[in-house]
XYZ file of C-alpha atoms in Angstrom:
407
model
C 17.311 -4.634 -9.859
C 15.448 -7.507 -11.528
C 13.540 -6.841 -14.615
C 9.863 -8.882 -14.122
C 8.046 -10.059 -16.926
C 4.902 -7.786 -16.950
C 2.156 -8.573 -19.247
C 2.321 -5.735 -22.026
C -0.957 -4.645 -21.543
C -0.143 -3.469 -18.252
C 2.419 -1.070 -19.696
C 2.174 2.720 -20.781
C 4.366 3.859 -23.867
C 4.099 7.093 -22.819
C 4.928 6.568 -18.849
C 7.466 4.120 -19.661
C 9.360 6.697 -21.731
C 8.861 9.193 -18.982
C 10.517 6.634 -16.318
C 13.453 5.838 -18.626
C 14.075 9.703 -18.722
C 13.970 10.334 -15.268
C 16.244 6.952 -14.870
C 18.574 8.488 -17.187
C 18.738 11.830 -15.635
C 18.406 10.906 -12.290
C 20.034 7.427 -11.529
C 20.489 7.744 -7.825
C 16.773 9.008 -7.427
C 18.024 12.274 -5.440
C 15.638 14.671 -7.359
C 12.022 14.460 -6.143
C 10.694 17.209 -8.592
C 7.819 15.883 -10.502
C 8.191 16.245 -14.184
C 5.422 18.595 -16.037
C 4.194 17.082 -19.342
C 2.534 19.973 -21.317
C -0.012 19.173 -23.724
C -0.914 22.663 -24.246
C -4.002 23.943 -22.898
C -3.532 21.039 -20.079
C -0.562 19.623 -18.407
C 0.522 17.294 -15.796
C 2.476 17.085 -13.151
C 3.735 13.317 -12.772
C 5.352 12.132 -9.835
C 8.955 11.114 -9.498
C 7.913 7.818 -8.132
C 4.751 5.960 -8.546
C 3.140 2.775 -10.387
C 4.338 -0.795 -9.682
C 6.789 -1.765 -6.880
C 8.946 -4.652 -6.924
C 6.864 -6.752 -4.979
C 3.692 -5.988 -6.926
C 5.460 -6.794 -10.135
C 6.768 -9.951 -8.745
C 3.544 -10.990 -7.673
C 2.146 -10.063 -11.144
C 5.005 -12.655 -12.797
C 5.087 -15.779 -10.333
C 0.503 -15.224 -10.927
C 1.102 -15.279 -14.915
C 3.355 -17.665 -14.905
C 1.412 -20.321 -12.927
C -1.128 -19.841 -15.207
C 1.285 -20.451 -18.022
C 2.763 -23.412 -16.415
C -0.385 -25.285 -15.275
C -3.295 -24.975 -17.896
C -4.663 -28.356 -16.643
C -4.971 -27.434 -13.111
C -7.364 -25.619 -10.668
C -5.332 -22.523 -9.620
C -6.881 -20.366 -6.553
C -5.669 -17.117 -4.996
C -5.876 -17.029 -1.453
C -7.053 -13.600 -1.805
C -6.743 -10.113 -3.936
C -3.076 -10.403 -5.180
C -2.682 -6.614 -5.058
C -5.353 -4.346 -4.072
C -6.318 -3.433 -7.734
C -9.105 -4.158 -9.801
C -7.523 -4.537 -13.079
C -5.174 -6.866 -11.928
C -7.308 -8.936 -10.032
C -10.447 -9.243 -12.556
C -7.487 -10.217 -15.407
C -7.175 -12.983 -12.991
C -10.747 -13.928 -12.611
C -11.333 -13.906 -16.493
C -8.052 -16.346 -16.665
C -10.005 -18.930 -14.680
C -8.439 -18.368 -11.167
C -10.864 -18.540 -8.568
C -10.519 -16.175 -5.208
C -11.062 -18.111 -1.694
C -11.399 -15.000 0.452
C -12.157 -11.268 0.493
C -9.795 -8.766 1.431
C -10.653 -8.780 5.163
C -10.461 -12.564 5.200
C -14.277 -13.410 4.793
C -14.942 -16.611 2.777
C -16.199 -16.250 -0.912
C -15.634 -20.206 -1.502
C -15.466 -23.253 0.971
C -11.589 -24.194 1.752
C -13.101 -27.814 1.001
C -12.843 -26.599 -2.973
C -9.608 -26.987 -2.325
C -8.140 -30.540 -3.138
C -4.718 -32.178 -3.353
C -2.534 -30.886 -5.890
C -4.608 -27.892 -6.394
C -2.351 -24.344 -6.580
C -3.484 -21.616 -4.283
C -1.352 -18.726 -5.026
C -0.275 -16.511 -1.618
C -0.862 -13.121 -2.333
C 1.764 -10.196 -2.122
C 0.397 -9.453 1.794
C 0.883 -13.121 2.543
C -0.954 -15.086 4.576
C -1.506 -16.075 8.424
C 0.228 -19.153 9.674
C -3.314 -21.079 10.402
C -4.052 -20.557 6.873
C -0.786 -21.774 5.343
C -1.231 -24.780 7.718
C -4.774 -25.588 6.852
C -3.824 -25.607 2.860
C -0.618 -27.635 3.216
C -3.141 -30.404 5.653
C -5.165 -30.436 2.258
C -2.280 -30.917 -0.217
C -2.351 -27.775 -1.802
C 0.608 -26.503 -3.589
C 1.405 -23.178 -1.934
C 5.295 -22.796 -2.044
C 5.993 -22.735 -5.882
C 3.374 -19.540 -6.261
C 4.108 -17.920 -3.275
C 4.186 -13.994 -4.279
C 4.630 -12.466 -0.635
C 6.420 -9.657 -1.026
C 10.241 -9.852 0.148
C 10.146 -6.067 2.172
C 6.647 -8.137 4.043
C 8.833 -10.754 4.768
C 11.838 -8.477 6.003
C 9.008 -7.163 8.492
C 8.410 -10.940 9.773
C 11.791 -11.419 10.538
C 12.337 -8.229 12.614
C 9.259 -9.135 14.678
C 11.251 -12.511 15.517
C 14.221 -10.973 16.488
C 12.322 -8.488 18.593
C 10.528 -11.435 20.148
C 13.649 -13.253 20.346
C 14.831 -9.986 22.338
C 11.971 -10.378 24.568
C 10.418 -7.104 23.050
C 6.590 -6.472 23.242
C 5.860 -5.740 19.351
C 3.693 -2.821 18.113
C 2.518 -3.134 14.753
C 1.435 0.061 12.923
C -1.183 -1.540 10.600
C -4.945 -1.711 9.832
C -5.664 -4.608 11.780
C -8.140 -6.153 9.141
C -5.865 -5.566 6.347
C -4.533 -8.680 5.169
C -0.978 -7.631 5.559
C -1.387 -6.896 8.957
C -3.277 -10.348 9.861
C -0.430 -12.139 8.522
C 2.266 -10.091 10.396
C 0.557 -10.402 13.476
C -0.035 -14.268 13.214
C 3.690 -14.593 13.072
C 4.759 -11.851 15.543
C 2.571 -13.188 18.739
C 4.305 -16.518 17.891
C 7.641 -14.735 18.784
C 6.332 -12.610 21.519
C 3.530 -10.610 23.054
C 1.872 -8.123 20.088
C -0.390 -5.349 19.781
C -1.797 -3.438 16.733
C -2.324 0.329 16.679
C -3.643 2.026 13.441
C -2.715 5.369 13.900
C -1.052 8.125 16.318
C -4.269 8.474 18.479
C -4.237 4.700 19.185
C -0.729 5.033 20.044
C -1.601 7.470 22.670
C -4.331 5.800 23.727
C -2.307 2.550 24.373
C 0.576 4.820 26.010
C -1.857 5.217 29.177
C -1.549 1.571 29.752
C 2.366 1.604 29.220
C 2.299 4.266 32.030
C 0.056 2.211 33.787
C -2.483 5.149 33.938
C -5.314 2.640 33.164
C -6.157 -0.993 34.035
C -5.991 -4.261 32.302
C -9.727 -4.363 32.126
C -9.679 -1.150 30.327
C -7.074 -2.220 27.953
C -8.811 -5.418 26.972
C -11.752 -3.579 26.148
C -10.205 -0.280 24.020
C -7.902 -2.801 22.428
C -10.457 -5.930 21.725
C -9.324 -7.921 19.158
C -5.673 -6.475 18.533
C -3.390 -7.742 21.118
C -2.249 -11.505 21.339
C -3.674 -13.942 23.553
C -2.453 -13.818 27.589
C -1.457 -10.196 27.088
C -0.914 -8.180 30.343
C -0.049 -4.671 30.762
C 1.923 -5.532 33.724
C 5.001 -7.336 32.024
C 4.327 -6.866 28.300
C 5.126 -2.975 28.454
C 8.985 -3.595 29.766
C 10.709 -3.808 26.267
C 9.071 -1.969 23.098
C 9.606 -2.259 19.585
C 7.598 -1.184 16.556
C 7.315 -2.823 13.120
C 4.510 -1.235 10.641
C 2.162 -2.863 7.520
C 4.439 -1.982 4.668
C 1.840 0.411 3.079
C 1.186 2.838 5.869
C 2.254 6.354 5.992
C 6.191 5.889 6.435
C 6.240 9.151 8.452
C 3.398 8.352 10.577
C 5.203 5.081 11.627
C 8.218 7.231 12.478
C 6.224 9.431 14.095
C 4.438 6.496 16.179
C 7.730 5.026 17.280
C 9.426 8.482 18.127
C 6.397 8.720 20.193
C 6.769 5.356 22.051
C 10.331 6.191 22.398
C 9.660 8.967 24.445
C 6.954 7.109 26.621
C 9.419 4.432 27.351
C 11.859 7.225 28.040
C 9.355 8.923 30.596
C 8.733 5.672 32.347
C 12.456 3.940 32.418
C 14.474 7.120 32.207
C 17.186 8.448 29.305
C 19.909 6.152 30.452
C 17.931 3.100 30.627
C 16.339 3.693 27.115
C 18.268 1.560 25.200
C 17.383 -1.094 27.096
C 13.908 -0.861 26.713
C 13.220 0.362 23.150
C 14.330 -1.067 19.778
C 15.505 0.770 16.663
C 13.333 -0.756 14.102
C 13.593 1.970 11.412
C 14.515 -0.749 8.831
C 11.215 -2.307 8.405
C 9.936 0.675 6.341
C 9.598 -0.048 2.641
C 11.412 1.445 0.211
C 9.134 1.700 -2.355
C 6.449 3.009 0.047
C 9.103 5.592 0.996
C 9.445 6.795 -2.475
C 6.003 6.992 -3.542
C 5.369 8.894 -0.515
C 8.376 11.363 -0.914
C 7.248 11.987 -4.373
C 3.902 12.895 -3.346
C 4.766 15.184 -1.091
C 7.056 17.072 -3.901
C 4.039 17.203 -6.015
C 2.168 18.903 -3.020
C 4.605 21.892 -3.594
C 3.213 22.711 -7.337
C 1.496 25.345 -8.638
C -1.184 22.410 -9.764
C -5.260 23.301 -9.693
C -6.198 20.012 -8.636
C -4.492 16.344 -8.131
C -5.643 12.869 -9.410
C -4.729 9.770 -7.624
C -5.412 6.705 -9.378
C -5.627 3.038 -7.807
C -8.077 0.686 -6.405
C -9.995 2.124 -3.546
C -9.171 -0.820 -0.916
C -5.441 -0.360 -1.502
C -3.932 1.320 1.633
C -1.084 2.700 -0.056
C -2.846 4.772 -2.540
C -5.334 6.213 -0.051
C -2.029 7.573 1.668
C -1.224 9.438 -1.361
C -4.563 11.089 -1.631
C -4.360 12.013 2.125
C -0.814 13.660 1.228
C -2.444 15.777 -1.300
C -5.505 16.565 -0.044
C -4.313 19.861 2.114
C -2.790 21.142 -1.074
C -5.427 20.719 -3.761
C -9.113 19.466 -4.859
C -8.321 15.777 -4.975
C -9.740 12.907 -6.430
C -9.197 9.491 -6.059
C -10.091 7.327 -8.623
C -9.769 3.774 -9.961
C -9.627 4.183 -13.700
C -10.342 6.469 -16.735
C -14.573 5.071 -16.379
C -15.033 7.117 -13.354
C -14.548 10.299 -15.856
C -17.383 10.469 -17.539
C -16.851 13.755 -19.071
C -15.062 17.356 -18.630
C -17.567 18.098 -15.874
C -18.401 14.811 -14.021
C -16.329 12.205 -11.913
C -17.001 9.443 -9.541
C -14.175 9.308 -7.278
C -13.585 7.530 -3.712
C -14.103 9.998 -0.351
C -11.732 8.893 1.927
C -13.189 10.796 4.611
C -16.613 9.507 4.076
C -15.495 6.180 3.106
C -17.488 5.868 -0.101
C -17.806 6.836 -3.916
C -19.060 9.914 -4.763
C -19.737 12.335 -7.754
C -18.462 15.682 -8.240
C -19.756 18.092 -11.075
C -17.396 20.610 -12.890
C -14.394 19.037 -11.164
C -12.665 20.300 -13.878
C -12.127 24.395 -12.967
C -13.391 26.800 -15.809
C -9.971 28.806 -16.542
C -8.441 30.710 -19.404
C -4.634 29.674 -18.652
C -3.380 26.613 -18.708
C -5.069 23.927 -16.515
C -2.478 21.894 -14.267
C -3.394 18.706 -13.042
C -1.199 16.535 -10.447
C -0.940 12.495 -11.217
C -0.123 9.853 -9.331
C -0.987 6.529 -8.935
C -0.317 3.723 -5.844
C 2.006 1.050 -6.226
C -0.558 -1.899 -7.599
C -1.851 0.611 -10.290
C -0.800 -0.341 -13.893
C 0.693 2.389 -16.027
C -1.724 1.684 -18.630
C -4.583 2.586 -16.445
C -2.752 5.807 -15.471
C -1.899 6.713 -19.078
C -5.784 6.125 -19.545
C -7.064 8.560 -17.136
C -4.499 10.910 -18.487
C -5.903 10.482 -22.135
C -9.483 11.082 -20.752
C -8.622 13.983 -19.771
C -6.674 15.046 -22.832
C -10.173 14.407 -24.913
C -11.842 16.919 -23.372
C -9.615 19.730 -24.598
C -8.929 20.925 -28.211
C -5.535 21.756 -30.001
C -3.547 19.626 -27.932
C 0.018 18.476 -28.328
C 0.906 14.898 -29.782
C 2.629 12.796 -27.162
C 6.095 13.272 -29.335
C 5.465 16.867 -29.061
C 4.994 16.876 -25.410
C 7.627 14.381 -24.670
C 10.304 16.456 -26.687
C 10.143 19.057 -24.419
C 11.488 17.061 -21.459
C 15.091 16.531 -22.984
């Protein structure tokens, strides 16, 4: 796999050594067992897979290259390059200006973009309408396009499905940048509809099986289906694709559910004519990180800390996977931990930042903490969280002492 040129301040010496150790120890990535990094009074179960993925490293390399190669040009980002506050703040400090927020709301008028200006397309991609508008204004959008190759693979699958007269069901969050970009392409090729989760998939099945009317469909799925969509003609052949940052297990569950619905509607013997196998749209990094997080859930840890941007879909899913097993704290960085007794974290259920007192349990034995991060989180941010927690304890081992025990 390609080695990307990532700014050194996103790296972590201690985490780089852990990842290199695992790479040598398990080159085929078959062992999902987390590493336990023991600092004496406190230790950390560190996920087998976490942090920057291929698409994120690609986006960072391209964005910083754009800055280096164009010191005298105006450079814009269509929206957040990735969902991490540290990375986006770095780009803002270097003079990059954001045109939209993560939901597509305008932060700057598009008229600010003049002919020859550079607009960096984020890793999530851009809608066809936006690309067309920027091209019309003469912006340079091709040279520094950071769209993730795995997102583009989903787009190609939607084209294949549409060409085969399949209706395209997208498992995603309808206002997420990636889903908006995917939807803008899928409905060019075929009827398309977005479902957020299995509950929405079950609602959609009522229309597939003609248990509800067209009028009810338009009401319940308003803003989630392509123009001219009719339940009479567009639920004959189906294929499922996904927003790559969603829970892979949920995408598989949704696809299997629709497979059963189509089997019920047309019969086992005609299943292959009416339902497409689309498992290859799942992102390898999303799968690896989620599988490694499931393995973390089997440890005897006292609590879990998940690090990443609060608007990061893939990071929120990691926290969701851990919540049934431990008290889980989703933090954006070390600044959210003010003392041994106080942490600010994002509550996934209430969708707001909350404060927890006494988040580290009082114990006479070694405190064990699960630690992982999302695909857009720099390793340096994870290390800072780890070091903040270590600072609360006396007589801790040095990095070298802790790392020496791994071999």
